[in-house]
XYZ file of C-alpha atoms in Angstrom:
660
model
C -50.111 -40.531 164.987
C -48.937 -39.738 168.064
C -47.946 -36.412 168.726
C -44.665 -38.405 170.051
C -44.918 -40.291 166.964
C -44.292 -38.374 164.536
C -41.519 -36.745 166.719
C -39.354 -39.646 165.966
C -40.566 -40.206 162.816
C -39.610 -36.997 161.794
C -35.426 -37.225 163.239
C -35.257 -41.404 161.816
C -36.996 -38.436 158.007
C -33.326 -36.749 159.119
C -30.713 -39.262 160.054
C -31.602 -41.453 156.407
C -31.318 -38.396 154.492
C -27.986 -37.710 156.619
C -27.574 -41.258 155.936
C -27.355 -41.156 151.954
C -25.163 -37.556 151.861
C -22.678 -39.853 153.761
C -22.678 -42.709 152.064
C -23.299 -40.612 148.681
C -20.742 -38.251 149.893
C -17.620 -41.188 150.745
C -17.938 -41.907 147.345
C -16.551 -38.874 145.929
C -13.826 -38.060 149.222
C -12.215 -39.789 150.252
C -12.082 -39.758 154.181
C -8.369 -40.437 153.758
C -5.055 -39.329 152.762
C -3.033 -41.676 151.180
C -6.404 -41.868 148.663
C -6.606 -38.217 147.995
C -2.932 -38.338 147.123
C -3.376 -41.063 145.231
C -6.463 -40.091 142.682
C -4.685 -36.430 142.545
C -1.915 -38.395 140.890
C -4.422 -39.814 138.389
C -5.859 -37.361 137.699
C -2.348 -35.226 136.697
C -0.823 -38.193 135.419
C -3.486 -38.467 132.589
C -3.943 -34.828 132.715
C -7.265 -34.501 133.234
C -7.687 -32.967 137.381
C -11.612 -34.515 136.626
C -12.143 -35.842 139.872
C -14.280 -34.364 142.777
C -10.796 -34.145 144.973
C -9.858 -30.797 144.387
C -11.230 -27.381 145.065
C -11.495 -25.987 141.755
C -11.521 -28.145 139.176
C -11.321 -25.643 136.190
C -8.993 -23.535 138.004
C -7.049 -26.370 138.585
C -7.353 -27.154 134.695
C -6.403 -24.184 134.298
C -2.463 -24.292 135.575
C -1.851 -26.923 134.284
C -2.108 -26.698 130.923
C -0.249 -23.350 131.574
C 2.642 -24.555 133.323
C 3.403 -27.238 131.336
C 1.652 -25.720 127.120
C 5.334 -25.010 126.768
C 5.940 -29.439 125.951
C 4.061 -29.536 123.748
C 4.525 -32.277 121.395
C 8.536 -32.151 122.160
C 8.078 -33.603 125.696
C 5.673 -35.585 127.881
C 3.963 -37.004 130.651
C 4.245 -40.819 131.272
C 3.778 -41.116 134.976
C 2.762 -39.738 138.546
C 2.897 -41.315 141.063
C 1.890 -41.386 145.194
C 6.126 -41.809 147.243
C 5.028 -40.499 150.456
C 1.945 -38.426 152.624
C 3.569 -36.926 155.040
C 2.593 -34.358 158.057
C 4.754 -31.446 159.844
C 4.038 -28.185 161.320
C 0.182 -29.532 160.773
C 0.665 -29.201 157.627
C 0.085 -32.804 155.127
C 1.250 -33.102 151.748
C 2.023 -35.824 149.580
C 5.034 -36.595 147.925
C 4.516 -36.980 144.007
C 7.706 -38.680 141.358
C 7.145 -37.327 138.084
C 8.364 -38.937 134.351
C 7.687 -37.384 131.790
C 10.157 -37.713 128.394
C 11.965 -36.611 124.748
C 10.842 -37.917 121.590
C 13.656 -40.096 121.460
C 12.237 -42.147 125.623
C 14.861 -40.594 127.364
C 13.372 -39.967 131.215
C 12.822 -36.649 132.549
C 12.751 -37.311 136.519
C 11.723 -35.727 139.910
C 10.102 -34.945 142.665
C 7.717 -32.821 143.710
C 4.701 -31.487 146.711
C 1.293 -32.043 146.831
C -0.520 -30.475 149.750
C -3.531 -32.349 150.747
C -6.044 -30.015 152.837
C -8.838 -31.812 155.638
C -12.379 -30.078 155.924
C -14.288 -32.089 158.109
C -14.495 -35.798 157.631
C -13.020 -35.590 153.995
C -9.468 -34.460 151.926
C -8.593 -33.084 149.216
C -5.346 -31.327 146.786
C -4.603 -28.856 145.973
C -2.119 -27.765 143.451
C -0.220 -25.314 143.070
C 2.758 -24.101 140.429
C 5.428 -25.687 142.998
C 3.582 -28.793 143.195
C 3.838 -29.609 139.752
C 7.560 -29.167 139.795
C 9.170 -27.318 143.181
C 10.893 -24.778 140.993
C 8.164 -23.030 140.367
C 7.089 -19.384 142.135
C 3.175 -18.621 141.928
C 2.478 -17.744 137.782
C 5.726 -19.071 136.877
C 5.256 -21.552 134.486
C 7.654 -25.029 132.333
C 10.080 -22.790 129.417
C 11.112 -24.884 126.595
C 13.977 -24.150 123.525
C 15.444 -26.236 121.621
C 19.086 -28.260 122.716
C 20.066 -29.525 119.257
C 23.578 -31.894 119.180
C 24.903 -31.170 115.574
C 23.138 -31.068 112.551
C 23.556 -33.934 109.651
C 26.887 -33.311 106.966
C 25.344 -33.460 103.162
C 27.737 -36.115 101.653
C 27.845 -36.071 98.234
C 29.128 -39.364 95.594
C 32.659 -40.610 97.242
C 31.127 -39.655 100.836
C 32.704 -36.200 99.984
C 31.715 -33.437 102.080
C 29.341 -31.042 100.453
C 27.928 -28.942 103.333
C 28.356 -29.288 107.271
C 28.763 -27.170 109.936
C 31.223 -23.806 109.949
C 32.361 -21.322 110.680
C 30.972 -17.394 109.920
C 31.369 -13.992 111.652
C 28.500 -11.803 111.929
C 29.670 -8.363 110.480
C 28.025 -4.761 112.228
C 28.058 -1.286 112.116
C 27.392 0.254 115.459
C 25.758 3.808 114.591
C 27.352 6.004 117.202
C 30.637 4.466 116.555
C 30.825 5.304 112.956
C 33.208 7.560 111.714
C 32.454 9.447 108.248
C 33.893 6.944 106.131
C 33.343 4.097 108.139
C 30.593 2.966 105.283
C 31.932 3.564 101.904
C 35.020 2.068 102.539
C 34.201 -1.228 104.682
C 31.891 -2.113 101.039
C 34.647 -0.886 98.758
C 36.955 -3.619 101.320
C 34.206 -5.874 101.242
C 33.507 -5.472 97.612
C 36.741 -5.619 96.343
C 38.315 -8.565 98.272
C 35.050 -11.433 98.420
C 34.416 -12.948 95.271
C 30.480 -11.759 93.785
C 29.971 -9.380 96.152
C 28.106 -7.061 95.014
C 26.905 -4.779 98.567
C 25.130 -0.928 98.258
C 27.175 2.165 100.163
C 23.866 4.615 99.849
C 21.470 0.174 101.120
C 23.601 0.481 104.296
C 23.979 4.332 104.351
C 19.632 4.641 105.020
C 19.816 1.342 107.709
C 21.941 3.088 109.941
C 19.969 6.188 109.260
C 16.459 3.737 109.909
C 18.476 2.546 113.118
C 16.819 3.298 116.521
C 18.755 4.836 119.287
C 22.631 1.884 119.354
C 20.772 -0.388 117.943
C 23.463 -2.553 115.569
C 23.312 -3.084 111.929
C 23.993 -6.450 110.019
C 26.450 -5.938 107.884
C 26.752 -9.652 105.523
C 27.836 -12.607 108.368
C 30.639 -13.694 105.833
C 32.950 -18.053 105.348
C 35.284 -17.030 107.831
C 38.266 -17.382 104.772
C 36.673 -15.054 103.230
C 36.724 -12.970 105.787
C 40.292 -13.734 106.837
C 40.640 -12.461 103.277
C 39.427 -9.076 104.215
C 39.928 -8.990 108.392
C 43.401 -6.203 107.873
C 41.405 -3.843 105.730
C 37.858 -3.931 108.029
C 38.787 -5.178 111.148
C 40.298 -1.515 113.362
C 37.861 0.260 111.269
C 35.768 2.908 113.829
C 31.965 1.455 114.419
C 32.945 -1.566 113.040
C 32.140 -4.848 115.236
C 32.309 -9.141 114.239
C 31.679 -11.498 115.814
C 32.088 -15.808 115.457
C 28.874 -18.133 114.643
C 28.397 -21.618 112.617
C 25.881 -22.301 110.153
C 25.694 -24.555 107.543
C 27.760 -24.271 105.246
C 28.257 -25.947 101.117
C 31.157 -27.288 100.678
C 32.548 -23.281 98.892
C 30.463 -20.659 97.627
C 27.795 -21.192 95.693
C 28.474 -24.823 95.327
C 24.991 -25.848 94.723
C 23.949 -24.122 97.062
C 19.941 -23.946 95.422
C 19.671 -28.061 95.586
C 21.850 -28.406 98.560
C 19.520 -25.714 100.498
C 20.025 -23.805 103.622
C 18.957 -23.502 107.529
C 17.838 -20.746 109.806
C 16.989 -20.153 113.233
C 13.296 -21.153 113.142
C 11.072 -17.986 113.817
C 8.358 -16.560 116.072
C 5.771 -17.815 112.518
C 6.789 -21.574 112.002
C 6.182 -21.868 115.791
C 3.848 -20.561 115.719
C 2.154 -23.057 112.162
C 4.623 -26.337 113.705
C 1.523 -26.289 116.947
C 4.617 -27.732 118.589
C 6.635 -29.293 116.847
C 8.842 -26.393 116.551
C 10.216 -24.428 119.269
C 12.122 -21.089 120.170
C 15.955 -22.154 119.503
C 15.809 -25.120 117.010
C 16.994 -24.591 114.051
C 15.148 -25.609 110.894
C 16.113 -25.995 106.836
C 13.908 -23.269 104.831
C 14.818 -24.593 100.764
C 16.145 -27.375 99.261
C 17.494 -30.561 100.763
C 17.572 -28.484 103.752
C 14.078 -28.758 104.080
C 12.200 -31.584 102.556
C 15.116 -34.081 104.441
C 14.538 -31.712 107.871
C 13.204 -34.147 110.416
C 16.069 -36.409 109.101
C 19.580 -34.002 109.304
C 17.891 -31.974 112.572
C 17.870 -36.040 114.342
C 15.726 -36.703 117.677
C 15.302 -32.664 118.555
C 17.253 -32.307 121.492
C 15.398 -30.103 123.931
C 16.058 -28.114 127.561
C 13.467 -27.333 130.411
C 12.886 -23.938 131.847
C 11.780 -22.468 135.313
C 9.874 -19.852 133.862
C 9.183 -16.952 135.237
C 8.342 -16.256 139.151
C 11.149 -20.000 139.551
C 12.797 -19.790 142.560
C 16.621 -21.407 142.326
C 18.780 -23.912 145.398
C 19.215 -19.788 147.629
C 16.149 -19.044 147.218
C 16.440 -16.032 145.182
C 14.674 -15.509 142.450
C 15.549 -15.915 138.571
C 13.946 -15.414 135.670
C 14.439 -17.953 133.792
C 15.847 -21.297 135.800
C 16.957 -24.829 134.135
C 15.331 -27.756 135.151
C 16.118 -30.481 132.444
C 18.776 -31.121 129.539
C 18.334 -33.709 127.463
C 20.984 -35.090 125.932
C 21.947 -33.790 122.558
C 21.808 -35.530 119.500
C 23.205 -35.168 116.252
C 21.369 -35.849 113.113
C 21.986 -38.497 110.198
C 24.248 -37.462 107.650
C 22.237 -36.649 104.065
C 23.676 -39.029 100.675
C 24.131 -38.336 97.280
C 24.916 -38.616 93.716
C 26.349 -34.825 93.349
C 30.024 -35.226 92.124
C 32.494 -32.823 93.316
C 34.272 -32.367 89.955
C 31.354 -32.464 87.558
C 28.827 -30.329 90.166
C 32.002 -27.997 90.343
C 32.045 -27.551 86.700
C 28.034 -27.373 86.174
C 28.322 -23.934 88.279
C 31.174 -23.065 86.783
C 29.643 -23.430 83.537
C 26.770 -21.164 84.872
C 28.216 -18.936 85.543
C 29.788 -17.551 82.226
C 25.522 -17.295 81.493
C 24.316 -13.734 81.295
C 20.460 -13.977 82.349
C 19.276 -17.117 84.466
C 20.337 -20.290 83.962
C 20.822 -24.371 85.299
C 22.116 -26.609 84.294
C 22.212 -30.268 85.004
C 24.236 -33.471 84.666
C 23.283 -37.065 84.630
C 25.075 -40.124 84.457
C 22.310 -42.964 82.129
C 24.299 -46.366 82.428
C 22.957 -46.000 87.044
C 20.743 -42.470 87.014
C 23.046 -40.822 89.513
C 22.681 -36.745 89.131
C 25.808 -35.202 89.339
C 25.165 -31.773 89.388
C 22.442 -29.492 89.447
C 23.388 -26.044 88.938
C 21.336 -23.322 88.913
C 22.528 -19.394 88.482
C 21.583 -15.734 88.741
C 23.434 -12.872 88.059
C 21.275 -10.815 89.395
C 20.998 -12.410 93.473
C 20.217 -15.737 95.330
C 19.133 -17.796 92.694
C 16.496 -20.436 92.925
C 16.226 -23.980 91.723
C 14.928 -23.605 88.786
C 17.144 -26.827 88.310
C 14.877 -29.454 89.644
C 11.831 -27.264 90.230
C 11.741 -24.870 87.817
C 8.248 -25.534 83.702
C 9.036 -24.146 81.176
C 8.403 -24.872 77.909
C 10.869 -27.045 76.261
C 10.956 -25.388 72.515
C 13.089 -27.264 70.278
C 14.366 -29.990 72.579
C 10.915 -31.389 72.617
C 11.960 -32.367 69.698
C 13.874 -35.739 70.519
C 10.518 -36.528 72.092
C 8.244 -36.031 69.493
C 11.334 -37.385 66.967
C 10.991 -40.368 68.704
C 7.207 -40.792 68.285
C 7.385 -39.603 64.261
C 10.627 -43.046 64.113
C 8.105 -45.451 65.847
C 5.113 -44.405 63.993
C 7.361 -45.644 61.222
C 9.457 -42.804 59.864
C 12.983 -43.463 58.772
C 15.775 -40.560 59.504
C 16.221 -40.296 55.098
C 12.130 -39.977 54.876
C 12.729 -36.398 53.124
C 10.074 -34.809 54.704
C 9.787 -31.082 53.632
C 11.326 -27.562 55.688
C 9.161 -24.508 53.803
C 9.035 -20.930 55.654
C 5.412 -21.362 56.662
C 3.590 -24.148 58.147
C -0.785 -22.762 58.465
C -1.784 -25.436 60.482
C -5.782 -24.887 61.502
C -5.885 -21.906 61.017
C -2.465 -20.613 62.368
C 0.857 -19.744 61.118
C 4.042 -21.281 61.898
C 7.302 -20.533 61.032
C 11.304 -21.881 61.539
C 13.526 -19.154 63.286
C 14.925 -16.571 61.114
C 11.859 -17.447 58.417
C 14.774 -20.544 57.778
C 14.323 -22.321 54.355
C 15.797 -25.601 54.031
C 13.055 -26.725 51.000
C 12.778 -31.162 50.432
C 15.461 -32.401 52.948
C 15.732 -35.536 54.884
C 14.149 -35.616 58.548
C 17.472 -36.430 59.835
C 18.598 -32.739 58.109
C 15.222 -31.390 59.989
C 16.326 -32.296 63.133
C 19.644 -31.264 62.989
C 18.702 -28.217 61.751
C 16.115 -27.638 64.145
C 12.399 -27.599 61.646
C 9.746 -25.696 63.111
C 7.523 -26.875 59.902
C 8.186 -29.897 59.080
C 7.489 -31.390 62.236
C 4.458 -29.464 62.693
C 3.910 -30.583 59.144
C 4.449 -33.563 60.746
C 2.152 -34.199 63.513
C -0.878 -35.673 60.987
C 1.454 -38.916 61.542
C 1.035 -39.149 65.616
C -1.154 -38.528 68.098
C -0.868 -36.400 71.382
C -0.862 -39.215 73.225
C 1.455 -40.812 71.391
C 3.319 -38.317 71.359
C 3.073 -38.495 75.184
C 4.224 -41.720 75.026
C 7.262 -40.943 73.851
C 8.397 -38.565 76.742
C 7.604 -41.122 78.955
C 9.577 -43.567 77.031
C 12.104 -41.222 77.605
C 11.224 -40.087 81.849
C 10.846 -37.327 80.695
C 6.938 -37.328 82.620
C 8.779 -40.145 85.805
C 6.421 -39.927 89.154
C 4.070 -37.718 87.440
C 0.411 -38.890 87.887
C -0.892 -39.557 84.835
C -4.591 -37.638 83.901
C -6.677 -36.848 81.305
C -4.604 -34.415 80.459
C -2.003 -36.399 79.452
C 1.242 -37.392 80.259
C 2.644 -36.324 83.765
C 0.063 -33.610 85.729
C 0.618 -30.116 86.744
C 1.786 -31.335 89.891
C 5.507 -31.228 91.695
C 6.223 -34.970 90.707
C 10.126 -36.309 92.854
C 9.893 -39.634 90.082
C 12.859 -41.493 92.313
C 14.233 -38.307 93.289
C 11.652 -38.168 95.996
C 12.466 -34.339 96.503
C 9.647 -32.579 95.866
C 11.242 -32.086 91.951
C 9.014 -31.728 88.729
C 9.005 -32.885 85.939
C 7.501 -32.682 82.638
C 3.720 -32.579 81.599
C 3.316 -33.668 78.660
C -0.605 -32.734 77.050
C -2.619 -34.762 74.950
C -4.856 -32.559 73.476
C -5.761 -33.744 70.324
C -6.906 -30.430 68.816
C -5.149 -29.303 65.337
C -2.755 -26.266 65.860
C -2.230 -27.852 70.397
C -0.783 -30.971 68.510
C 1.254 -29.143 66.442
C 2.778 -26.946 68.964
C 3.213 -30.178 70.982
C 5.461 -31.563 68.589
C 7.884 -28.002 68.817
C 7.812 -27.953 72.637
C 5.116 -25.421 72.773
C 1.564 -24.937 73.990
C 1.264 -26.739 77.358
C 4.246 -28.663 77.073
C 6.774 -28.298 80.462
C 9.737 -28.983 81.913
C 11.959 -28.806 84.382
C 15.614 -29.270 83.136
C 16.135 -32.114 84.898
C 13.910 -33.252 83.361
C 14.916 -32.822 79.983
C 18.734 -33.888 81.204
C 16.810 -37.964 82.441
C 15.680 -36.955 78.074
C 18.910 -37.094 76.920
C 19.811 -39.722 79.375
C 17.811 -42.303 77.914
C 18.570 -41.829 74.835
C 22.366 -41.850 75.477
C 21.657 -44.408 77.723
C 19.543 -46.577 75.127
C 16.609 -47.888 78.044
C 14.092 -45.559 80.089
C 16.589 -43.914 83.044
C 15.060 -43.062 86.164
C 16.667 -40.052 87.912
C 18.598 -39.488 91.260
C 20.158 -37.899 93.827
C 18.476 -39.309 97.656
C 20.363 -42.357 98.041
C 20.543 -44.802 101.075
C 16.925 -44.936 102.949
C 16.582 -41.566 103.577
C 12.873 -41.475 101.531
C 11.579 -44.165 103.618
C 12.498 -41.161 106.196
C 10.998 -38.408 104.295
C 7.279 -37.274 104.272
C 7.440 -36.220 99.779
C 6.285 -39.063 97.497
C 9.462 -42.159 96.108
C 6.931 -42.663 92.333
C 10.319 -44.865 91.887
C 7.959 -48.434 92.235
C 6.044 -45.884 89.497
C 8.893 -46.454 87.235
C 8.600 -48.833 86.563
C 5.170 -49.231 85.196
C 6.095 -46.721 83.211
C 6.915 -47.119 78.713
C 10.375 -48.638 78.464
C 12.318 -46.883 75.280
C 13.511 -49.323 72.149
C 16.775 -48.949 72.337
C 16.837 -49.430 67.603
C 14.596 -46.118 68.362
C 17.062 -44.077 70.590
C 19.934 -45.333 67.776
C 18.471 -43.780 65.869
C 17.781 -40.478 67.603
C 20.970 -40.975 68.892
C 22.623 -40.516 65.312
C 20.998 -37.504 64.555
C 21.775 -36.108 67.750
C 25.823 -36.220 66.410
C 24.091 -34.645 62.817
C 22.892 -31.098 64.687
C 26.447 -31.083 65.999
C 27.776 -32.115 63.358
C 26.089 -29.796 60.689
C 23.484 -28.739 62.148
C 22.649 -25.648 65.052
C 24.880 -26.793 67.796
C 27.879 -26.822 65.849
C 29.963 -24.926 67.505
C 30.554 -27.836 70.107
C 32.860 -29.732 67.517
C 35.786 -28.972 68.669
C 34.616 -30.143 72.682
C 37.875 -32.099 73.298
C 36.943 -35.866 74.191
C 34.985 -38.306 73.279
C 32.121 -37.186 70.350
C 29.207 -34.743 71.682
C 25.786 -35.806 70.201
C 23.056 -33.397 71.535
C 19.367 -30.357 70.323
C 19.843 -26.474 71.091
C 15.934 -25.254 71.635
C 14.476 -21.906 72.072
C 11.145 -21.653 73.618
C 9.035 -18.678 72.875
C 6.834 -17.486 76.739
C 5.435 -14.882 77.439
C 2.906 -12.463 75.287
C 5.490 -9.876 73.763
C 6.113 -9.146 70.320
C 8.320 -10.597 69.492
C 7.437 -13.078 71.927
C 11.165 -13.829 73.874
C 12.351 -16.751 74.363
C 14.593 -19.263 76.437
C 17.122 -21.275 75.088
C 18.014 -24.357 75.645
C 20.772 -27.607 75.228
C 20.358 -30.950 75.724
C 22.706 -33.632 74.582
C 25.349 -35.893 75.977
C 29.138 -36.724 75.776
C 29.591 -40.179 76.713
C 29.156 -41.116 80.115
C 27.482 -37.711 80.717
C 23.333 -35.945 79.902
C 24.008 -32.325 79.848
C 20.846 -29.684 79.816
C 21.115 -26.382 79.593
C 18.483 -23.497 80.778
C 18.591 -19.666 80.306
C 16.179 -17.519 81.323
C 15.601 -15.107 78.877
C 18.505 -16.917 76.731
C 17.218 -15.915 73.379
C 18.391 -18.535 70.239
C 19.693 -22.332 72.074
C 22.470 -21.745 69.533
C 23.680 -18.173 70.877
C 22.999 -18.892 75.184
C 22.264 -22.400 76.035
C 25.663 -24.212 74.048
C 28.046 -21.726 75.085
C 27.376 -22.972 78.591
C 27.025 -26.186 77.736
C 30.464 -26.044 76.335
C 31.868 -24.889 79.039
C 30.940 -27.213 80.845
C 32.733 -29.702 78.609
C 36.155 -28.157 78.372
C 35.767 -28.151 81.784
C 34.850 -31.291 82.890
C 37.349 -32.712 80.281
């Protein structure tokens, strides 16, 4: 090949390589500004800035993610489209139309300008904060805040309002403005003027000493009606400050508080754990129904979007936070419950008479509606022991083991000896106060709560048969059946759908364990709700399924609804229920609950219980009562109350007196 030929060959090779490179570049980089804009818009809409149209992919992806991160799961990007591509003063920009939407589908639309640059034959896009939104400055980002509507009400029977948003007054003190006697005067007037308030002046004094500088020290938040009672006495005290606010309040202070629950501003921990579902400004349910049905009561979760950081307003000035769009405020949905105001008031007042922590549950046997759930703790705020507590039921469980014995063939008038003690499997069981009844009828053993008669009768029934009897009485509705027997120790919801616990009745046939099972000890555990359901089932003559929440709320709840499984439970025999009913009446007329004989109205039927717990010697005891009058079934628990007749029966008496 000649020298000239070699030169032309080299030139040709270079041209081929250049052409190949050009073709490759044409496929990767747009040669038209409109094509670059469309590619950039598509990437933004997909939130994946992966095309070669961007100068530095990782850098612009990081910018986009940082700016939009706070929108999280509450605002979604629906579309980004190109409206126009224009050139002015030598700068080419694409006008982008953005559409976002909240969880309710409401749209937020705006336009921004995306700078485009030409390098040689090809166009590139340059993403800045302002290209994402025109009011975002360099380093700025979106900030999302909750903008909630009115929280839904919790309603009771006859649509009575049990809990809704109400006015409160926050009381605090300014340390630098206080006079020597201000704190003691403030605490005295508050304690004297507001029932059941127990503020400590020394604790408040310590809080003031620990406050830094002019830091406001909170004292208490009062309902508006409570504040009015003390306003004249505290309003002019030097250094005491007041501010109005609102909270979700029960219809009266303490009314079914533990069950209805509480709400509060979302904390930093709430926000972090929610993975974007909860944001600053959200009001969240903390306890009870408010927590379980938070999504329903809170509503769609309206939000407001802000430009945060070095953002610019319409006048060119700078501000740290600028509102960009507020989605429509929408109220939450109401929650319907079965709680009855009159019954709940009576139960709350009855529980308040106990000297130890107490719970009262009232169920209407005819339909299973839970009419009252009262919790009381003299030392502070009561948790919902009535629905969630798990305790040895003690002798009230003899209703269940008694049912098992009746179904095994034992008759109420059959003689079953009641000695002072009974030895079962090497363990000695005894009666309360070493009572000896001698050779008496089974009905008398039941009425006087003879432990020894029941443990010796354990040989007539198996553990599984006792567990089945408890199931017939509705005690384990909603609890999962497992190898340990009827009712696991996991949360069971029954038809309540609120995470309540019912009962756990193991089927262990070990002689000692089975003997303990017969008298509601050992591994048997029950909530006051389960005990009230047991009494209601006896009254109704059929298995009662308790119900607290009505309407479609259970379908929206994330708790399990065991209504379907309730129908699969063994059903109570009406004849056996009638025999139990008669024996429970004898307990009141001549047994351990005779203090209830004088209750006005229809006949009261009942069973007392004394349940041992702990490792003390002698053991400490919880006090129980289970019974009914008319169409009201009641369970009473007094923690560490001693004998059932001494602590639980007086609370039951107070309830029956008030309801009549």
